[in-house]
Amino acid sequence: MNLELFTKCRDRVIENCSKVIVGKDDAISLVLTCFLCSGHVLLEDVPGTGKTMLLRSFAKTIGGDFKRIQFTPDLLPSDLTGIQFYNQKSGEFQFRPGPLFSNIVLADEINRATPRTQSSLLEAMEEHQISVDGQTTRLEEPFMVMATQNPLESYGTFPLPEAQIDRFFMRLKLGYMTREQELSVISRVSTVDIIDQLDCVISKEEIEELKRSYHEVKFSDDVAGYLMDIVQRTRTESRFTAGVSTRGAIALYKASQVTAALNGRDYVLPEDVRFVAPHVLAHRVASASTRSNDTEAYIRKI
């Protein structure tokens, strides 16, 4: 296992994305963790904090095909998956792929689309394949959905169902920058111009090696027991109406392994589990409180 490759790639990705998003190294590292675990990320925050810019800069950083989809109430499932159209020249039906046939898909304001369209993402996110008119097509690897949503505005939105929320590996928030960081951002050149000039800093071969080797990170029985204590506590806690699923426990296990590797270790510490747990678990529990901040705070307390 090449731990030096993990740390070097982490530093290169953070340095490149930080040209666009200032002071959010942890968020960039967590998006990289999702990507290496073949997971999907839901970025939820107030408008104007740089959600779309972070995901666009990450896509440029790792290379590969990138498609952005603006979700609206009139968006149809076929607008994502593609359609069979009749070619008059050949006299045959041909498949025209939709934007989901890409390495990185940015689903902007995902909760503005209807449940029917949202559900068309499920097969792609979970199985990495798309079925249209009875024909199933595998998606090219790597494949990652990065979605954004505004938690404040409810008018004209359709809340994501629990089944789809659970498909997201992590839910992240950016928050506001410090005063000094914000001053440096508002006085610089356009963020769009900076993104256009970003280079790919990690090769496809390096990505494949990182995805293959993080499984070698060791989990001691004590640390694995600590992880399960957290998961089982969410299932018995009275303020939660439903606890973390087994899928969530597996996600926390993988995220802890990648976090350890990105920090140059081939073994997991309890600190690794604590670092990723709120981001991996908070959106997977059902709570009487509608505020995600309350749920995250209680996961940290656990």
PDB file of C-alpha atoms in Angstrom:
ATOM      1  CA  MET A   1       0.000   0.000   0.000  1.00  0.00           C
ATOM      2  CA  ASN A   2       1.467   3.336  -1.106  1.00  0.00           C
ATOM      3  CA  LEU A   3       0.573   5.770   1.682  1.00  0.00           C
ATOM      4  CA  GLU A   4       2.746   8.480   0.135  1.00  0.00           C
ATOM      5  CA  LEU A   5       0.505   8.453  -2.936  1.00  0.00           C
ATOM      6  CA  PHE A   6      -2.552   9.092  -0.741  1.00  0.00           C
ATOM      7  CA  THR A   7      -1.014  12.096   1.014  1.00  0.00           C
ATOM      8  CA  LYS A   8       0.430  13.582  -2.179  1.00  0.00           C
ATOM      9  CA  CYS A   9      -2.841  13.264  -4.063  1.00  0.00           C
ATOM     10  CA  ARG A  10      -4.749  14.768  -1.133  1.00  0.00           C
ATOM     11  CA  ASP A  11      -2.372  17.759  -1.024  1.00  0.00           C
ATOM     12  CA  ARG A  12      -2.577  18.280  -4.794  1.00  0.00           C
ATOM     13  CA  VAL A  13      -6.381  18.144  -4.826  1.00  0.00           C
ATOM     14  CA  ILE A  14      -6.727  20.510  -1.855  1.00  0.00           C
ATOM     15  CA  GLU A  15      -4.194  22.963  -3.284  1.00  0.00           C
ATOM     16  CA  ASN A  16      -5.908  23.031  -6.678  1.00  0.00           C
ATOM     17  CA  CYS A  17      -9.474  23.388  -5.343  1.00  0.00           C
ATOM     18  CA  SER A  18      -8.351  26.016  -2.812  1.00  0.00           C
ATOM     19  CA  LYS A  19      -7.632  28.356  -5.695  1.00  0.00           C
ATOM     20  CA  VAL A  20     -11.421  28.551  -6.051  1.00  0.00           C
ATOM     21  CA  ILE A  21     -12.810  27.768  -2.571  1.00  0.00           C
ATOM     22  CA  VAL A  22     -10.822  29.505   0.161  1.00  0.00           C
ATOM     23  CA  GLY A  23     -10.478  28.094   3.681  1.00  0.00           C
ATOM     24  CA  LYS A  24     -12.518  24.914   3.117  1.00  0.00           C
ATOM     25  CA  ASP A  25      -9.767  22.273   3.155  1.00  0.00           C
ATOM     26  CA  ASP A  26     -11.842  19.855   5.256  1.00  0.00           C
ATOM     27  CA  ALA A  27     -14.783  20.047   2.829  1.00  0.00           C
ATOM     28  CA  ILE A  28     -12.481  19.408  -0.145  1.00  0.00           C
ATOM     29  CA  SER A  29     -10.907  16.450   1.657  1.00  0.00           C
ATOM     30  CA  LEU A  30     -14.355  15.012   2.435  1.00  0.00           C
ATOM     31  CA  VAL A  31     -15.464  15.309  -1.196  1.00  0.00           C
ATOM     32  CA  LEU A  32     -12.275  13.447  -2.175  1.00  0.00           C
ATOM     33  CA  THR A  33     -13.128  10.782   0.430  1.00  0.00           C
ATOM     34  CA  CYS A  34     -16.592  10.326  -1.127  1.00  0.00           C
ATOM     35  CA  PHE A  35     -15.060  10.028  -4.568  1.00  0.00           C
ATOM     36  CA  LEU A  36     -12.518   7.372  -3.549  1.00  0.00           C
ATOM     37  CA  CYS A  37     -15.282   5.361  -1.848  1.00  0.00           C
ATOM     38  CA  SER A  38     -17.338   5.489  -5.092  1.00  0.00           C
ATOM     39  CA  GLY A  39     -19.975   7.439  -3.180  1.00  0.00           C
ATOM     40  CA  HIS A  40     -22.080  10.500  -3.940  1.00  0.00           C
ATOM     41  CA  VAL A  41     -22.152  13.796  -2.082  1.00  0.00           C
ATOM     42  CA  LEU A  42     -25.054  16.093  -1.177  1.00  0.00           C
ATOM     43  CA  LEU A  43     -23.925  19.666  -0.548  1.00  0.00           C
ATOM     44  CA  GLU A  44     -26.570  21.518   1.445  1.00  0.00           C
ATOM     45  CA  ASP A  45     -26.174  25.158   2.403  1.00  0.00           C
ATOM     46  CA  VAL A  46     -27.604  28.636   1.950  1.00  0.00           C
ATOM     47  CA  PRO A  47     -27.282  30.239  -1.506  1.00  0.00           C
ATOM     48  CA  GLY A  48     -24.049  31.954  -2.434  1.00  0.00           C
ATOM     49  CA  THR A  49     -21.593  29.993  -0.266  1.00  0.00           C
ATOM     50  CA  GLY A  50     -19.811  28.347  -3.195  1.00  0.00           C
ATOM     51  CA  LYS A  51     -21.497  24.931  -3.397  1.00  0.00           C
ATOM     52  CA  THR A  52     -21.534  24.739  -7.194  1.00  0.00           C
ATOM     53  CA  MET A  53     -18.059  26.269  -7.476  1.00  0.00           C
ATOM     54  CA  LEU A  54     -16.583  23.655  -5.130  1.00  0.00           C
ATOM     55  CA  LEU A  55     -18.050  20.770  -7.104  1.00  0.00           C
ATOM     56  CA  ARG A  56     -17.051  22.262 -10.479  1.00  0.00           C
ATOM     57  CA  SER A  57     -13.480  22.848  -9.299  1.00  0.00           C
ATOM     58  CA  PHE A  58     -13.273  19.287  -7.944  1.00  0.00           C
ATOM     59  CA  ALA A  59     -14.463  17.893 -11.269  1.00  0.00           C
ATOM     60  CA  LYS A  60     -11.759  19.862 -13.131  1.00  0.00           C
ATOM     61  CA  THR A  61      -9.166  18.722 -10.579  1.00  0.00           C
ATOM     62  CA  ILE A  62      -9.718  14.996 -11.071  1.00  0.00           C
ATOM     63  CA  GLY A  63     -10.364  15.182 -14.832  1.00  0.00           C
ATOM     64  CA  GLY A  64     -12.881  13.074 -16.734  1.00  0.00           C
ATOM     65  CA  ASP A  65     -16.150  14.090 -18.354  1.00  0.00           C
ATOM     66  CA  PHE A  66     -18.290  16.584 -16.449  1.00  0.00           C
ATOM     67  CA  LYS A  67     -21.966  17.459 -16.928  1.00  0.00           C
ATOM     68  CA  ARG A  68     -24.075  19.956 -15.006  1.00  0.00           C
ATOM     69  CA  ILE A  69     -27.860  19.543 -14.795  1.00  0.00           C
ATOM     70  CA  GLN A  70     -30.059  22.363 -13.509  1.00  0.00           C
ATOM     71  CA  PHE A  71     -32.987  20.601 -11.837  1.00  0.00           C
ATOM     72  CA  THR A  72     -36.376  22.238 -12.410  1.00  0.00           C
ATOM     73  CA  PRO A  73     -39.997  21.083 -11.864  1.00  0.00           C
ATOM     74  CA  ASP A  74     -40.457  20.380 -15.589  1.00  0.00           C
ATOM     75  CA  LEU A  75     -37.338  18.186 -15.893  1.00  0.00           C
ATOM     76  CA  LEU A  76     -38.212  14.681 -17.130  1.00  0.00           C
ATOM     77  CA  PRO A  77     -36.419  11.381 -16.373  1.00  0.00           C
ATOM     78  CA  SER A  78     -35.508  11.060 -20.060  1.00  0.00           C
ATOM     79  CA  ASP A  79     -33.709  14.416 -19.805  1.00  0.00           C
ATOM     80  CA  LEU A  80     -31.258  12.632 -17.497  1.00  0.00           C
ATOM     81  CA  THR A  81     -31.034   9.103 -18.862  1.00  0.00           C
ATOM     82  CA  GLY A  82     -31.426   9.742 -22.596  1.00  0.00           C
ATOM     83  CA  ILE A  83     -34.008   8.693 -25.176  1.00  0.00           C
ATOM     84  CA  GLN A  84     -34.576   6.318 -28.074  1.00  0.00           C
ATOM     85  CA  PHE A  85     -35.147   8.414 -31.214  1.00  0.00           C
ATOM     86  CA  TYR A  86     -36.099   7.359 -34.718  1.00  0.00           C
ATOM     87  CA  ASN A  87     -33.345   7.938 -37.270  1.00  0.00           C
ATOM     88  CA  GLN A  88     -35.107   8.594 -40.581  1.00  0.00           C
ATOM     89  CA  LYS A  89     -31.942   7.979 -42.609  1.00  0.00           C
ATOM     90  CA  SER A  90     -31.272   4.496 -41.203  1.00  0.00           C
ATOM     91  CA  GLY A  91     -34.916   3.675 -40.509  1.00  0.00           C
ATOM     92  CA  GLU A  92     -34.004   2.451 -37.010  1.00  0.00           C
ATOM     93  CA  PHE A  93     -34.333   3.634 -33.440  1.00  0.00           C
ATOM     94  CA  GLN A  94     -31.084   4.866 -31.911  1.00  0.00           C
ATOM     95  CA  PHE A  95     -30.202   5.668 -28.317  1.00  0.00           C
ATOM     96  CA  ARG A  96     -29.147   9.225 -27.532  1.00  0.00           C
ATOM     97  CA  PRO A  97     -27.360   9.243 -24.128  1.00  0.00           C
ATOM     98  CA  GLY A  98     -28.369  11.804 -21.518  1.00  0.00           C
ATOM     99  CA  PRO A  99     -26.069  13.802 -19.222  1.00  0.00           C
ATOM    100  CA  LEU A 100     -25.902  10.943 -16.683  1.00  0.00           C
ATOM    101  CA  PHE A 101     -23.477   9.268 -19.088  1.00  0.00           C
ATOM    102  CA  SER A 102     -20.533  11.154 -17.634  1.00  0.00           C
ATOM    103  CA  ASN A 103     -17.855  10.666 -14.984  1.00  0.00           C
ATOM    104  CA  ILE A 104     -18.932  13.555 -12.768  1.00  0.00           C
ATOM    105  CA  VAL A 105     -22.560  14.734 -12.728  1.00  0.00           C
ATOM    106  CA  LEU A 106     -23.498  17.950 -10.919  1.00  0.00           C
ATOM    107  CA  ALA A 107     -27.199  17.898 -10.007  1.00  0.00           C
ATOM    108  CA  ASP A 108     -27.815  21.542  -9.139  1.00  0.00           C
ATOM    109  CA  GLU A 109     -30.772  22.223  -6.799  1.00  0.00           C
ATOM    110  CA  ILE A 110     -31.828  18.583  -6.904  1.00  0.00           C
ATOM    111  CA  ASN A 111     -34.873  19.150  -4.692  1.00  0.00           C
ATOM    112  CA  ARG A 112     -36.532  21.342  -7.346  1.00  0.00           C
ATOM    113  CA  ALA A 113     -37.243  18.321  -9.574  1.00  0.00           C
ATOM    114  CA  THR A 114     -40.330  16.137  -9.182  1.00  0.00           C
ATOM    115  CA  PRO A 115     -40.082  12.804  -7.307  1.00  0.00           C
ATOM    116  CA  ARG A 116     -40.389  10.946 -10.627  1.00  0.00           C
ATOM    117  CA  THR A 117     -37.258  12.633 -11.958  1.00  0.00           C
ATOM    118  CA  GLN A 118     -35.411  12.309  -8.654  1.00  0.00           C
ATOM    119  CA  SER A 119     -36.098   8.568  -8.640  1.00  0.00           C
ATOM    120  CA  SER A 120     -34.524   8.193 -12.087  1.00  0.00           C
ATOM    121  CA  LEU A 121     -31.214   8.902 -10.379  1.00  0.00           C
ATOM    122  CA  LEU A 122     -31.541   5.931  -7.999  1.00  0.00           C
ATOM    123  CA  GLU A 123     -30.441   3.201 -10.394  1.00  0.00           C
ATOM    124  CA  ALA A 124     -27.513   5.270 -11.650  1.00  0.00           C
ATOM    125  CA  MET A 125     -26.349   6.135  -8.130  1.00  0.00           C
ATOM    126  CA  GLU A 126     -26.681   2.659  -6.636  1.00  0.00           C
ATOM    127  CA  GLU A 127     -26.039   0.266  -9.552  1.00  0.00           C
ATOM    128  CA  HIS A 128     -23.924   2.537 -11.804  1.00  0.00           C
ATOM    129  CA  GLN A 129     -26.153   1.607 -14.726  1.00  0.00           C
ATOM    130  CA  ILE A 130     -29.116   3.052 -16.630  1.00  0.00           C
ATOM    131  CA  SER A 131     -32.123   1.210 -18.090  1.00  0.00           C
ATOM    132  CA  VAL A 132     -34.048   2.753 -20.984  1.00  0.00           C
ATOM    133  CA  ASP A 133     -36.797   0.875 -22.873  1.00  0.00           C
ATOM    134  CA  GLY A 134     -35.682  -2.441 -21.427  1.00  0.00           C
ATOM    135  CA  GLN A 135     -32.011  -1.987 -22.357  1.00  0.00           C
ATOM    136  CA  THR A 136     -29.478  -1.669 -19.548  1.00  0.00           C
ATOM    137  CA  THR A 137     -26.219   0.224 -20.102  1.00  0.00           C
ATOM    138  CA  ARG A 138     -23.301   0.323 -17.680  1.00  0.00           C
ATOM    139  CA  LEU A 139     -21.929   3.739 -16.782  1.00  0.00           C
ATOM    140  CA  GLU A 140     -18.262   4.452 -17.311  1.00  0.00           C
ATOM    141  CA  GLU A 141     -16.116   4.488 -14.172  1.00  0.00           C
ATOM    142  CA  PRO A 142     -15.418   6.559 -12.215  1.00  0.00           C
ATOM    143  CA  PHE A 143     -18.987   7.802 -11.734  1.00  0.00           C
ATOM    144  CA  MET A 144     -20.059  10.286  -9.086  1.00  0.00           C
ATOM    145  CA  VAL A 145     -23.185  12.389  -8.512  1.00  0.00           C
ATOM    146  CA  MET A 146     -22.606  15.664  -6.699  1.00  0.00           C
ATOM    147  CA  ALA A 147     -25.889  17.338  -5.778  1.00  0.00           C
ATOM    148  CA  THR A 148     -26.713  20.693  -4.193  1.00  0.00           C
ATOM    149  CA  GLN A 149     -29.854  21.872  -2.457  1.00  0.00           C
ATOM    150  CA  ASN A 150     -31.016  24.944  -0.566  1.00  0.00           C
ATOM    151  CA  PRO A 151     -32.267  23.998   2.934  1.00  0.00           C
ATOM    152  CA  LEU A 152     -34.003  27.326   3.581  1.00  0.00           C
ATOM    153  CA  GLU A 153     -36.425  27.636   0.678  1.00  0.00           C
ATOM    154  CA  SER A 154     -39.360  25.221   0.574  1.00  0.00           C
ATOM    155  CA  TYR A 155     -41.532  26.936  -2.060  1.00  0.00           C
ATOM    156  CA  GLY A 156     -41.435  25.008  -5.345  1.00  0.00           C
ATOM    157  CA  THR A 157     -39.285  22.188  -3.972  1.00  0.00           C
ATOM    158  CA  PHE A 158     -39.829  18.458  -3.493  1.00  0.00           C
ATOM    159  CA  PRO A 159     -38.019  17.002  -0.444  1.00  0.00           C
ATOM    160  CA  LEU A 160     -35.816  14.027  -1.265  1.00  0.00           C
ATOM    161  CA  PRO A 161     -37.328  10.710  -0.095  1.00  0.00           C
ATOM    162  CA  GLU A 162     -35.490   8.725   2.575  1.00  0.00           C
ATOM    163  CA  ALA A 163     -34.515   6.034   0.057  1.00  0.00           C
ATOM    164  CA  GLN A 164     -32.646   8.556  -2.064  1.00  0.00           C
ATOM    165  CA  ILE A 165     -31.132  10.484   0.848  1.00  0.00           C
ATOM    166  CA  ASP A 166     -29.588   7.207   2.014  1.00  0.00           C
ATOM    167  CA  ARG A 167     -27.916   6.803  -1.409  1.00  0.00           C
ATOM    168  CA  PHE A 168     -25.742   9.836  -0.715  1.00  0.00           C
ATOM    169  CA  PHE A 169     -22.487   8.853   0.927  1.00  0.00           C
ATOM    170  CA  MET A 170     -22.124  12.195   2.748  1.00  0.00           C
ATOM    171  CA  ARG A 171     -24.033  15.379   3.319  1.00  0.00           C
ATOM    172  CA  LEU A 172     -21.747  18.398   3.651  1.00  0.00           C
ATOM    173  CA  LYS A 173     -22.081  22.064   4.504  1.00  0.00           C
ATOM    174  CA  LEU A 174     -19.635  24.826   3.615  1.00  0.00           C
ATOM    175  CA  GLY A 175     -20.671  27.645   5.925  1.00  0.00           C
ATOM    176  CA  TYR A 176     -19.365  31.204   5.710  1.00  0.00           C
ATOM    177  CA  MET A 177     -15.737  32.186   5.299  1.00  0.00           C
ATOM    178  CA  THR A 178     -13.809  34.293   7.805  1.00  0.00           C
ATOM    179  CA  ARG A 179     -13.695  38.053   7.289  1.00  0.00           C
ATOM    180  CA  GLU A 180     -10.148  37.969   5.896  1.00  0.00           C
ATOM    181  CA  GLN A 181     -10.910  35.071   3.546  1.00  0.00           C
ATOM    182  CA  GLU A 182     -14.027  36.773   2.234  1.00  0.00           C
ATOM    183  CA  LEU A 183     -12.144  40.025   1.593  1.00  0.00           C
ATOM    184  CA  SER A 184      -9.586  38.139  -0.491  1.00  0.00           C
ATOM    185  CA  VAL A 185     -12.361  36.463  -2.519  1.00  0.00           C
ATOM    186  CA  ILE A 186     -14.430  39.555  -3.318  1.00  0.00           C
ATOM    187  CA  SER A 187     -11.369  41.488  -4.536  1.00  0.00           C
ATOM    188  CA  ARG A 188      -9.942  38.800  -6.856  1.00  0.00           C
ATOM    189  CA  VAL A 189     -10.721  38.005 -10.494  1.00  0.00           C
ATOM    190  CA  SER A 190     -13.876  36.100 -11.476  1.00  0.00           C
ATOM    191  CA  THR A 191     -14.213  32.628  -9.938  1.00  0.00           C
ATOM    192  CA  VAL A 192     -15.412  31.267 -13.293  1.00  0.00           C
ATOM    193  CA  ASP A 193     -12.129  32.375 -14.899  1.00  0.00           C
ATOM    194  CA  ILE A 194     -10.145  30.635 -12.150  1.00  0.00           C
ATOM    195  CA  ILE A 195     -12.064  27.372 -12.673  1.00  0.00           C
ATOM    196  CA  ASP A 196     -11.487  27.537 -16.441  1.00  0.00           C
ATOM    197  CA  GLN A 197      -7.726  27.708 -15.814  1.00  0.00           C
ATOM    198  CA  LEU A 198      -7.604  24.764 -13.394  1.00  0.00           C
ATOM    199  CA  ASP A 199      -5.612  21.710 -14.473  1.00  0.00           C
ATOM    200  CA  CYS A 200      -6.215  18.030 -13.773  1.00  0.00           C
ATOM    201  CA  VAL A 201      -3.731  17.150 -11.007  1.00  0.00           C
ATOM    202  CA  ILE A 202      -4.492  13.452 -10.495  1.00  0.00           C
ATOM    203  CA  SER A 203      -4.281  10.797 -13.225  1.00  0.00           C
ATOM    204  CA  LYS A 204      -6.773   8.037 -13.955  1.00  0.00           C
ATOM    205  CA  GLU A 205      -4.152   5.441 -12.982  1.00  0.00           C
ATOM    206  CA  GLU A 206      -3.613   7.133  -9.615  1.00  0.00           C
ATOM    207  CA  ILE A 207      -7.375   7.220  -8.994  1.00  0.00           C
ATOM    208  CA  GLU A 208      -7.647   3.491  -9.732  1.00  0.00           C
ATOM    209  CA  GLU A 209      -4.731   2.731  -7.411  1.00  0.00           C
ATOM    210  CA  LEU A 210      -6.214   4.791  -4.555  1.00  0.00           C
ATOM    211  CA  LYS A 211      -9.657   3.204  -4.956  1.00  0.00           C
ATOM    212  CA  ARG A 212      -8.162  -0.280  -4.990  1.00  0.00           C
ATOM    213  CA  SER A 213      -5.733   0.018  -2.091  1.00  0.00           C
ATOM    214  CA  TYR A 214      -7.655   1.895   0.628  1.00  0.00           C
ATOM    215  CA  HIS A 215      -9.336  -1.399   1.596  1.00  0.00           C
ATOM    216  CA  GLU A 216      -5.951  -2.500   2.983  1.00  0.00           C
ATOM    217  CA  VAL A 217      -6.216   0.020   5.855  1.00  0.00           C
ATOM    218  CA  LYS A 218      -6.556  -1.988   9.078  1.00  0.00           C
ATOM    219  CA  PHE A 219      -9.499  -1.684  11.464  1.00  0.00           C
ATOM    220  CA  SER A 220      -8.761  -3.008  14.960  1.00  0.00           C
ATOM    221  CA  ASP A 221     -11.524  -4.810  16.847  1.00  0.00           C
ATOM    222  CA  ASP A 222     -11.698  -2.003  19.417  1.00  0.00           C
ATOM    223  CA  VAL A 223     -12.101   0.770  16.835  1.00  0.00           C
ATOM    224  CA  ALA A 224     -14.638  -1.290  14.862  1.00  0.00           C
ATOM    225  CA  GLY A 225     -16.561  -1.794  18.107  1.00  0.00           C
ATOM    226  CA  TYR A 226     -16.445   1.961  18.720  1.00  0.00           C
ATOM    227  CA  LEU A 227     -17.907   2.531  15.242  1.00  0.00           C
ATOM    228  CA  MET A 228     -20.738   0.068  15.880  1.00  0.00           C
ATOM    229  CA  ASP A 229     -21.465   1.641  19.280  1.00  0.00           C
ATOM    230  CA  ILE A 230     -22.160   4.931  17.486  1.00  0.00           C
ATOM    231  CA  VAL A 231     -24.354   3.274  14.847  1.00  0.00           C
ATOM    232  CA  GLN A 232     -26.376   1.271  17.378  1.00  0.00           C
ATOM    233  CA  ARG A 233     -26.835   4.310  19.620  1.00  0.00           C
ATOM    234  CA  THR A 234     -28.673   6.071  16.778  1.00  0.00           C
ATOM    235  CA  ARG A 235     -31.086   3.126  16.655  1.00  0.00           C
ATOM    236  CA  THR A 236     -31.915   3.233  20.379  1.00  0.00           C
ATOM    237  CA  GLU A 237     -31.902   6.996  20.930  1.00  0.00           C
ATOM    238  CA  SER A 238     -35.416   8.241  21.689  1.00  0.00           C
ATOM    239  CA  ARG A 239     -35.067  11.487  19.732  1.00  0.00           C
ATOM    240  CA  PHE A 240     -34.485   9.515  16.513  1.00  0.00           C
ATOM    241  CA  THR A 241     -37.490   7.779  14.955  1.00  0.00           C
ATOM    242  CA  ALA A 242     -35.178   5.632  12.796  1.00  0.00           C
ATOM    243  CA  GLY A 243     -31.481   4.923  13.160  1.00  0.00           C
ATOM    244  CA  VAL A 244     -28.623   4.439  10.732  1.00  0.00           C
ATOM    245  CA  SER A 245     -29.006   1.607   8.205  1.00  0.00           C
ATOM    246  CA  THR A 246     -26.433  -1.094   7.514  1.00  0.00           C
ATOM    247  CA  ARG A 247     -25.557   0.809   4.341  1.00  0.00           C
ATOM    248  CA  GLY A 248     -24.704   3.747   6.585  1.00  0.00           C
ATOM    249  CA  ALA A 249     -22.471   1.609   8.812  1.00  0.00           C
ATOM    250  CA  ILE A 250     -20.594   0.311   5.760  1.00  0.00           C
ATOM    251  CA  ALA A 251     -20.186   3.890   4.492  1.00  0.00           C
ATOM    252  CA  LEU A 252     -18.753   5.003   7.840  1.00  0.00           C
ATOM    253  CA  TYR A 253     -16.323   2.056   7.787  1.00  0.00           C
ATOM    254  CA  LYS A 254     -15.068   2.926   4.293  1.00  0.00           C
ATOM    255  CA  ALA A 255     -14.869   6.666   4.987  1.00  0.00           C
ATOM    256  CA  SER A 256     -12.787   6.009   8.116  1.00  0.00           C
ATOM    257  CA  GLN A 257     -10.366   3.855   6.108  1.00  0.00           C
ATOM    258  CA  VAL A 258      -9.908   6.535   3.433  1.00  0.00           C
ATOM    259  CA  THR A 259      -9.509   9.267   6.065  1.00  0.00           C
ATOM    260  CA  ALA A 260      -6.727   7.276   7.742  1.00  0.00           C
ATOM    261  CA  ALA A 261      -4.980   6.670   4.400  1.00  0.00           C
ATOM    262  CA  LEU A 262      -5.197  10.353   3.401  1.00  0.00           C
ATOM    263  CA  ASN A 263      -3.492  11.167   6.703  1.00  0.00           C
ATOM    264  CA  GLY A 264      -0.645   8.748   5.932  1.00  0.00           C
ATOM    265  CA  ARG A 265      -1.685   5.826   8.155  1.00  0.00           C
ATOM    266  CA  ASP A 266      -2.499   2.202   7.333  1.00  0.00           C
ATOM    267  CA  TYR A 267      -4.683   1.851  10.443  1.00  0.00           C
ATOM    268  CA  VAL A 268      -7.829   3.635  11.647  1.00  0.00           C
ATOM    269  CA  LEU A 269      -7.976   5.710  14.826  1.00  0.00           C
ATOM    270  CA  PRO A 270     -11.144   6.669  16.737  1.00  0.00           C
ATOM    271  CA  GLU A 271     -10.414  10.251  15.620  1.00  0.00           C
ATOM    272  CA  ASP A 272     -10.915   9.185  11.993  1.00  0.00           C
ATOM    273  CA  VAL A 273     -14.346   7.770  12.824  1.00  0.00           C
ATOM    274  CA  ARG A 274     -15.272  10.920  14.794  1.00  0.00           C
ATOM    275  CA  PHE A 275     -14.181  13.200  11.936  1.00  0.00           C
ATOM    276  CA  VAL A 276     -16.422  11.620   9.278  1.00  0.00           C
ATOM    277  CA  ALA A 277     -19.330  10.315  11.408  1.00  0.00           C
ATOM    278  CA  PRO A 278     -21.488  13.506  11.420  1.00  0.00           C
ATOM    279  CA  HIS A 279     -21.178  13.854   7.637  1.00  0.00           C
ATOM    280  CA  VAL A 280     -21.863  10.166   6.900  1.00  0.00           C
ATOM    281  CA  LEU A 281     -24.589   9.495   9.482  1.00  0.00           C
ATOM    282  CA  ALA A 282     -26.602  12.683  10.162  1.00  0.00           C
ATOM    283  CA  HIS A 283     -28.696  12.548   6.964  1.00  0.00           C
ATOM    284  CA  ARG A 284     -29.423   8.825   7.442  1.00  0.00           C
ATOM    285  CA  VAL A 285     -31.382   9.146  10.684  1.00  0.00           C
ATOM    286  CA  ALA A 286     -35.020  10.203  10.947  1.00  0.00           C
ATOM    287  CA  SER A 287     -35.565  12.829  13.609  1.00  0.00           C
ATOM    288  CA  ALA A 288     -38.486  14.845  14.922  1.00  0.00           C
ATOM    289  CA  SER A 289     -36.331  17.942  14.395  1.00  0.00           C
ATOM    290  CA  THR A 290     -36.389  19.259  10.833  1.00  0.00           C
ATOM    291  CA  ARG A 291     -33.085  21.092  11.296  1.00  0.00           C
ATOM    292  CA  SER A 292     -30.095  19.153  10.013  1.00  0.00           C
ATOM    293  CA  ASN A 293     -27.793  21.140  12.314  1.00  0.00           C
ATOM    294  CA  ASP A 294     -29.555  19.665  15.361  1.00  0.00           C
ATOM    295  CA  THR A 295     -29.068  16.118  14.092  1.00  0.00           C
ATOM    296  CA  GLU A 296     -25.380  16.693  13.286  1.00  0.00           C
ATOM    297  CA  ALA A 297     -24.772  18.208  16.721  1.00  0.00           C
ATOM    298  CA  TYR A 298     -26.299  15.191  18.432  1.00  0.00           C
ATOM    299  CA  ILE A 299     -24.302  12.751  16.296  1.00  0.00           C
ATOM    300  CA  ARG A 300     -21.174  14.606  17.490  1.00  0.00           C
ATOM    301  CA  LYS A 301     -22.402  14.293  21.078  1.00  0.00           C
ATOM    302  CA  ILE A 302     -22.850  10.529  20.647  1.00  0.00           C
TER     303      ILE A 302
END
